[in-house]
Coordinates of C-alpha atoms and ligand atoms in Angstrom, one line a residue:
M1223 CA 0.0 0.0 0.0
K1224 CA 3.0 2.3 -0.4
P1225 CA 1.6 4.4 -3.3
A1226 CA -1.4 5.4 -1.3
T1227 CA 0.8 6.6 1.6
K1228 CA 2.9 8.6 -0.8
L1229 CA -0.2 10.2 -2.3
E1230 CA -1.4 11.3 1.1
T1231 CA 1.8 13.0 1.9
Q1232 CA 1.8 15.1 -1.3
P1233 CA 0.8 18.7 -0.7
A1234 CA -2.7 19.4 -2.1
V1235 CA -2.7 21.7 -5.1
S1236 CA -5.9 23.5 -5.5
P1237 CA -7.3 24.9 -8.8
E1238 CA -7.1 28.3 -7.2
A1239 CA -3.3 28.0 -7.0
L1240 CA -2.8 27.2 -10.7
V1241 CA -5.7 28.4 -12.8
R1242 CA -5.3 31.9 -14.1
P1243 CA -7.2 34.5 -12.0
E1244 CA -9.2 35.8 -15.0
V1245 CA -10.5 32.3 -15.5
L1246 CA -11.3 31.7 -11.8
T1247 CA -13.5 34.8 -11.8
M1248 CA -15.3 33.9 -15.1
A1249 CA -18.7 32.3 -15.3
A1250 CA -19.3 29.6 -17.8
Y1251 CA -21.5 30.5 -20.8
H1252 CA -25.0 29.8 -19.4
V1253 CA -27.3 27.5 -21.4
A1254 CA -30.8 27.1 -19.8
D1255 CA -32.3 23.7 -19.5
A1256 CA -35.0 23.6 -22.2
R1257 CA -36.4 20.1 -21.9
G1258 CA -40.1 20.0 -22.7
M1259 CA -40.2 23.8 -23.3
V1260 CA -41.2 25.9 -26.3
K1261 CA -37.6 27.0 -26.9
L1262 CA -37.4 30.6 -27.9
D1263 CA -34.2 31.6 -26.2
A1264 CA -31.4 30.9 -28.7
M1265 CA -32.4 32.2 -32.1
E1266 CA -32.8 28.7 -33.6
N1267 CA -34.7 28.2 -36.8
P1268 CA -37.9 26.2 -35.9
Y1269 CA -38.1 24.5 -39.3
R1270 CA -36.4 21.3 -40.2
L1271 CA -35.2 20.4 -43.7
P1272 CA -37.6 19.1 -46.3
E1273 CA -38.1 15.3 -46.6
G1274 CA -36.0 14.9 -49.8
L1275 CA -33.0 16.8 -48.4
R1276 CA -33.3 14.8 -45.1
A1277 CA -33.1 11.5 -47.1
E1278 CA -30.0 12.9 -48.9
V1279 CA -28.4 13.8 -45.6
A1280 CA -29.2 10.3 -44.3
K1281 CA -27.4 8.7 -47.3
L1282 CA -24.4 11.0 -46.9
A1283 CA -24.1 10.1 -43.3
A1284 CA -24.4 6.4 -44.0
E1285 CA -21.7 6.5 -46.7
A1286 CA -19.3 9.0 -45.0
A1287 CA -15.7 7.9 -44.4
L1288 CA -16.0 8.3 -40.6
N1289 CA -12.7 6.3 -40.2
R1290 CA -10.9 9.2 -42.0
Y1291 CA -10.0 12.7 -40.7
P1292 CA -12.0 15.4 -42.5
D1293 CA -10.5 17.6 -45.2
P1294 CA -8.3 19.8 -42.9
G1295 CA -9.4 23.2 -44.3
G1296 CA -12.8 22.2 -45.8
A1297 CA -11.8 23.1 -49.3
E1298 CA -14.9 21.9 -51.1
L1299 CA -17.2 23.5 -48.5
K1300 CA -15.4 26.8 -48.9
R1301 CA -15.8 26.7 -52.6
R1302 CA -19.6 26.2 -52.1
L1303 CA -19.8 29.0 -49.6
H1304 CA -17.8 31.3 -51.8
A1305 CA -20.4 30.9 -54.6
V1306 CA -23.6 30.7 -52.5
M1307 CA -22.8 33.6 -50.2
G1308 CA -21.4 35.8 -53.0
V1309 CA -18.0 36.3 -51.4
P1310 CA -16.1 38.8 -53.6
E1311 CA -13.4 37.4 -55.9
G1312 CA -9.9 37.4 -54.3
M1313 CA -11.2 37.2 -50.7
A1314 CA -10.2 34.2 -48.6
L1315 CA -12.4 32.1 -46.3
M1316 CA -11.7 30.3 -43.0
L1317 CA -14.1 27.8 -41.4
G1318 CA -14.9 27.6 -37.7
N1319 CA -16.7 25.1 -35.5
G1320 CA -19.4 27.7 -35.2
S1321 CA -18.4 31.4 -35.4
D1322 CA -17.6 31.2 -31.7
E1323 CA -14.5 29.3 -32.6
I1324 CA -13.5 32.0 -35.1
I1325 CA -13.9 34.7 -32.4
Q1326 CA -11.5 32.6 -30.2
V1327 CA -9.0 32.2 -33.0
L1328 CA -8.9 35.9 -33.8
T1329 CA -8.6 36.9 -30.2
L1330 CA -5.7 34.5 -29.7
A1331 CA -3.9 35.7 -32.8
L1332 CA -4.1 39.3 -31.8
A1333 CA -3.4 38.8 -28.1
R1334 CA -0.2 40.8 -27.9
P1335 CA 0.6 42.1 -24.4
G1336 CA -1.4 45.3 -23.9
A1337 CA -3.6 44.8 -26.9
V1338 CA -7.2 46.0 -26.6
V1339 CA -10.4 44.3 -27.9
M1340 CA -13.4 46.6 -28.3
S1341 CA -17.1 46.4 -29.1
V1342 CA -20.2 48.2 -28.2
E1343 CA -22.4 47.2 -25.3
P1344 CA -24.8 45.5 -24.9
T1345 CA -23.6 43.1 -27.5
F1346 CA -22.7 39.4 -28.0
V1347 CA -21.0 38.2 -24.8
M1348 CA -18.4 36.0 -26.4
Y1349 CA -16.3 38.9 -27.6
R1350 CA -15.7 40.0 -24.0
M1351 CA -15.5 36.5 -22.6
L1352 CA -12.8 35.3 -25.0
A1353 CA -10.8 38.5 -24.8
V1354 CA -10.7 38.3 -21.0
A1355 CA -9.9 34.6 -21.2
A1356 CA -6.9 35.5 -23.4
G1357 CA -5.7 38.0 -20.9
L1358 CA -6.6 41.0 -23.0
E1359 CA -8.1 44.3 -22.1
Y1360 CA -11.8 44.6 -23.2
V1361 CA -13.5 47.9 -23.8
G1362 CA -17.2 48.0 -24.3
V1363 CA -18.6 51.4 -25.5
P1364 CA -22.2 51.9 -24.5
L1365 CA -24.9 52.2 -27.1
R1366 CA -27.5 55.0 -26.7
P1367 CA -30.6 54.1 -24.5
D1368 CA -32.5 53.3 -27.7
F1369 CA -29.6 50.9 -28.7
T1370 CA -28.5 53.0 -31.7
L1371 CA -24.8 53.5 -32.2
D1372 CA -23.2 56.3 -30.3
G1373 CA -20.7 57.1 -33.2
E1374 CA -19.0 60.0 -31.3
A1375 CA -18.4 57.9 -28.2
L1376 CA -17.1 54.9 -30.3
L1377 CA -14.7 57.2 -32.3
A1378 CA -13.4 58.7 -29.1
A1379 CA -12.8 55.3 -27.6
I1380 CA -11.1 54.1 -30.7
E1381 CA -8.8 57.2 -30.6
R1382 CA -8.0 56.6 -26.9
H1383 CA -7.5 52.8 -26.9
R1384 CA -6.4 52.0 -30.4
P1385 CA -8.1 48.5 -30.4
A1386 CA -6.3 45.7 -32.2
L1387 CA -9.7 44.1 -32.7
L1388 CA -13.1 45.7 -33.0
W1389 CA -16.3 43.5 -33.1
L1390 CA -19.5 44.9 -34.6
A1391 CA -22.5 42.6 -34.7
Y1392 CA -24.6 43.7 -37.7
P1393 CA -27.5 43.3 -36.8
N1394 CA -26.5 43.5 -33.1
N1395 CA -27.4 40.8 -30.6
P1396 CA -29.2 41.1 -28.1
T1397 CA -30.8 44.3 -29.4
G1398 CA -31.7 43.2 -32.9
N1399 CA -31.0 46.5 -34.7
L1400 CA -28.7 47.5 -37.5
F1401 CA -26.3 50.3 -36.8
D1402 CA -26.5 53.4 -39.0
R1403 CA -24.3 53.0 -42.1
S1404 CA -22.9 56.5 -42.1
S1405 CA -21.7 56.3 -38.5
L1406 CA -20.2 52.9 -39.3
E1407 CA -18.4 54.3 -42.3
R1408 CA -16.6 56.7 -40.0
V1409 CA -15.8 54.0 -37.5
L1410 CA -14.4 51.7 -40.2
D1411 CA -12.2 54.6 -41.5
A1412 CA -10.9 55.4 -38.1
A1413 CA -10.3 51.9 -36.7
P1414 CA -6.5 51.2 -36.6
G1415 CA -6.8 47.4 -36.2
V1416 CA -8.9 44.5 -37.4
V1417 CA -12.6 45.2 -37.6
V1418 CA -15.0 42.2 -37.9
M1419 CA -18.6 42.7 -39.0
D1420 CA -20.3 39.8 -37.4
E1421 CA -23.3 39.0 -39.7
A1422 CA -24.8 36.1 -37.8
Y1423 CA -28.2 37.4 -38.7
H1424 CA -27.6 38.4 -42.3
A1425 CA -30.3 36.2 -43.7
F1426 CA -32.9 38.3 -41.9
A1427 CA -31.3 41.7 -42.4
G1428 CA -31.4 42.4 -46.1
T1429 CA -28.1 44.3 -45.9
S1430 CA -24.5 43.2 -45.6
Y1431 CA -20.9 44.3 -45.7
L1432 CA -19.8 41.2 -47.6
P1433 CA -20.0 42.9 -51.0
E1434 CA -17.7 45.6 -49.7
L1435 CA -14.9 43.2 -48.7
G1436 CA -11.5 44.4 -50.0
R1437 CA -12.5 48.1 -50.0
R1438 CA -10.7 48.5 -46.6
P1439 CA -7.8 46.1 -46.0
N1440 CA -8.6 45.5 -42.3
V1441 CA -12.3 44.9 -42.5
L1442 CA -13.5 41.3 -42.3
V1443 CA -17.0 39.7 -42.4
M1444 CA -18.0 36.7 -40.2
R1445 CA -21.1 34.6 -40.7
T1446 CA -22.6 31.4 -39.3
L1447 CA -25.1 28.9 -40.5
S1448 CA -26.5 28.5 -37.0
K1449 CA -29.3 31.1 -37.1
L1450 CA -30.1 30.1 -40.7
G1451 CA -31.2 26.6 -39.6
L1452 CA -28.1 24.5 -39.1
A1453 CA -27.2 25.3 -35.5
G1454 CA -26.6 21.6 -34.7
L1455 CA -23.8 21.3 -37.3
R1456 CA -21.7 24.2 -35.9
L1457 CA -20.4 26.0 -39.0
G1458 CA -19.2 29.5 -39.1
F1459 CA -16.9 31.3 -41.5
L1460 CA -14.7 34.3 -41.8
A1461 CA -14.2 36.1 -45.1
G1462 CA -11.6 38.7 -45.8
P1463 CA -8.2 39.6 -47.4
P1464 CA -5.9 36.5 -47.6
A1465 CA -3.1 38.4 -45.8
W1466 CA -5.1 38.3 -42.5
L1467 CA -6.7 34.9 -43.0
N1468 CA -3.4 33.2 -43.7
E1469 CA -2.2 34.3 -40.2
F1470 CA -5.4 33.4 -38.4
D1471 CA -5.5 30.0 -40.1
K1472 CA -2.3 29.0 -38.3
L1473 CA -4.2 29.0 -35.0
R1474 CA -7.3 27.1 -36.2
L1475 CA -7.1 23.6 -34.9
P1476 CA -6.6 21.0 -37.7
Y1477 CA -9.8 19.2 -38.6
N1478 CA -12.0 21.7 -36.7
V1479 CA -15.0 21.1 -38.9
N1480 CA -15.9 17.4 -38.8
V1481 CA -16.7 15.1 -41.7
L1482 CA -20.5 15.1 -41.2
S1483 CA -20.8 18.8 -40.8
Q1484 CA -18.8 19.3 -44.0
L1485 CA -20.8 16.9 -46.0
V1486 CA -24.2 18.0 -44.8
C1487 CA -23.5 21.7 -45.1
E1488 CA -22.3 21.1 -48.7
A1489 CA -25.5 19.2 -49.5
V1490 CA -27.8 21.8 -47.9
L1491 CA -25.9 24.7 -49.6
A1492 CA -26.5 23.0 -52.9
H1493 CA -30.2 24.0 -52.3
P1494 CA -29.8 27.6 -51.0
D1495 CA -33.5 28.2 -51.8
V1496 CA -34.5 26.0 -48.9
L1497 CA -32.9 28.0 -46.1
D1498 CA -33.7 31.3 -47.9
A1499 CA -37.4 30.4 -48.0
Q1500 CA -37.4 29.6 -44.3
A1501 CA -35.6 32.9 -43.6
R1502 CA -38.2 34.8 -45.6
S1503 CA -41.1 33.2 -43.7
L1504 CA -39.4 34.2 -40.4
V1505 CA -39.0 37.8 -41.6
Q1506 CA -42.7 37.8 -42.3
A1507 CA -43.4 36.3 -38.9
R1508 CA -41.2 38.8 -37.3
G1509 CA -43.4 41.7 -38.5
E1510 CA -46.5 39.9 -37.3
L1511 CA -45.1 39.1 -33.9
A1512 CA -43.8 42.6 -33.4
T1513 CA -47.2 44.1 -34.2
A1514 CA -49.0 41.7 -31.8
L1515 CA -46.4 42.2 -29.1
A1516 CA -46.6 46.0 -29.3
A1517 CA -50.3 45.8 -29.0
I1518 CA -50.0 44.3 -25.5
P1519 CA -50.4 47.1 -22.9
G1520 CA -47.1 48.0 -21.2
V1521 CA -44.8 46.3 -23.8
T1522 CA -42.2 48.2 -25.8
V1523 CA -40.8 46.4 -28.8
F1524 CA -37.4 47.5 -30.3
P1525 CA -36.8 47.5 -34.0
S1526 CA -35.3 44.2 -35.3
A1527 CA -33.5 43.2 -38.4
A1528 CA -32.8 39.7 -37.0
N1529 CA -34.8 36.6 -36.2
F1530 CA -35.6 37.7 -32.6
L1531 CA -37.3 40.6 -30.9
L1532 CA -36.1 42.5 -27.8
F1533 CA -38.9 44.0 -25.7
R1534 CA -39.3 45.8 -22.5
I1535 CA -42.0 45.0 -20.0
A1536 CA -42.5 45.9 -16.3
N1537 CA -41.2 43.3 -13.9
A1538 CA -39.4 41.4 -16.7
P1539 CA -37.8 38.8 -14.3
A1540 CA -41.2 37.8 -12.9
V1541 CA -42.7 37.8 -16.5
F1542 CA -39.8 35.5 -17.5
Q1543 CA -40.6 33.1 -14.7
G1544 CA -44.3 33.3 -15.6
L1545 CA -43.5 32.4 -19.2
K1546 CA -41.3 29.5 -18.0
A1547 CA -44.1 28.2 -15.7
R1548 CA -46.3 28.1 -18.9
G1549 CA -43.7 26.1 -20.8
V1550 CA -42.1 29.0 -22.8
L1551 CA -38.4 29.7 -22.6
V1552 CA -37.2 33.1 -23.7
K1553 CA -34.0 35.0 -22.6
N1554 CA -34.1 37.2 -19.6
L1555 CA -31.7 40.1 -20.2
S1556 CA -32.8 42.2 -17.2
G1557 CA -29.6 42.5 -15.1
A1558 CA -27.2 41.7 -18.0
H1559 CA -26.6 45.4 -18.6
P1560 CA -28.1 48.6 -17.2
L1561 CA -29.5 49.5 -20.7
L1562 CA -31.3 46.2 -20.7
A1563 CA -33.3 46.7 -17.5
D1564 CA -36.6 44.9 -17.8
C1565 CA -35.8 43.5 -21.2
L1566 CA -36.6 40.1 -22.6
R1567 CA -35.5 38.6 -25.9
V1568 CA -37.7 36.1 -27.9
T1569 CA -36.8 34.2 -31.0
V1570 CA -39.2 34.6 -33.9
S1571 CA -40.5 31.1 -34.5
S1572 CA -43.3 29.4 -36.5
P1573 CA -46.8 31.1 -36.4
E1574 CA -47.9 28.3 -33.9
E1575 CA -45.1 28.8 -31.5
N1576 CA -45.4 32.6 -31.8
R1577 CA -49.1 32.3 -30.8
V1578 CA -48.2 30.0 -27.8
F1579 CA -45.7 32.6 -26.7
L1580 CA -48.1 35.6 -27.1
E1581 CA -50.8 33.7 -25.1
A1582 CA -48.4 32.8 -22.3
L1583 CA -47.2 36.4 -22.2
R1584 CA -50.7 37.9 -21.9
A1585 CA -51.3 35.5 -19.0
A1586 CA -47.9 36.0 -17.3
R1587 CA -47.7 39.8 -17.3
Ligands
PLP2027 C1 -25.2 33.3 -32.3 C2 -24.2 34.3 -32.5 C3 -22.9 33.9 -32.9 C4 -22.4 32.5 -32.7 O1 -22.8 31.6 -33.6 P1 -22.3 30.1 -33.7 O2 -21.8 30.1 -35.2 O3 -23.4 29.3 -33.4 O4 -21.1 29.9 -32.8 C5 -22.0 34.9 -33.2 N1 -22.3 36.2 -33.2 C6 -23.5 36.6 -32.9 C7 -23.8 38.1 -32.9 C8 -24.5 35.7 -32.5 O5 -25.7 36.1 -32.2

């Protein structure tokens, strides 16, 4: 029994002694338990693929070479994305296991000592989380109370902090709005580092910076298939000048997009009309849901160019619980940021699920 004795006499090393302090104070990204709920908290597309395409996916999965590593860079899938998304000639692509992974790769690549990562706030939380995890300074510049871009404040912050990396979600999450183009132009001209336009919701927005790629050497565009209907496959991509992407690609883990995701994404992107039609019906539903929501006394709905709506309602945390008790899960943003006091965010879903949500809300408020 000697080994046991030896083990006991070793000094205990606690995680607190070794894990970096910025990690110890971090909270893990919170995902609510949604079992049995009408799930309207994560901007998922409620629609599945049509029967024919599902059969094709089944066949691809059955015949896939699961014993082999995937294509390391996803060359075929990148070719398809280039064509389907209309990526300008001469621009490179990098694939990520979701766009979250791309945020991580860029953050690590630009993590020189003293470098600053910047965005607006409130915005997508992963920008901050991954910057802090990489030991970087993060500066969040507040939006105006109506969630429009405070161009002057952002320009002043850029001048002061000279960010190596600036994230701009277009449309923004969790607010749903598009920032004003003329303010953005000035910001893009002034930014001394890499600027990424995060277009996770492009399919619902009707506007994009993708066609402008190449006009400014430091501006990149990131997109994901998650909000478009393929959240389970985890595929994001970054488009931009090859000079930047060649550097970032060194930090991407080999084989980061698995065999099944590559095959299925290729197959679905061969029928872009399928996801486009679903997005169009969600845009239609967004208008109807916004109108119905705004008609409920005490509710303020904010303008959205995404597949979700942000709204303000008195006692939002209690309303959130009331919705949950009625089997409807939305996102409670009250407390996430002072500007989001009493705000809830709901995914735009099918007409049936939107009706269930509206009924639950009328009962819960
Ligand atoms: C959902 C979301 C992402 C992450 O998407 P994945 O590709 O699923 O990792 C990135 N940016 C914004 C603004 C989002 O809302």
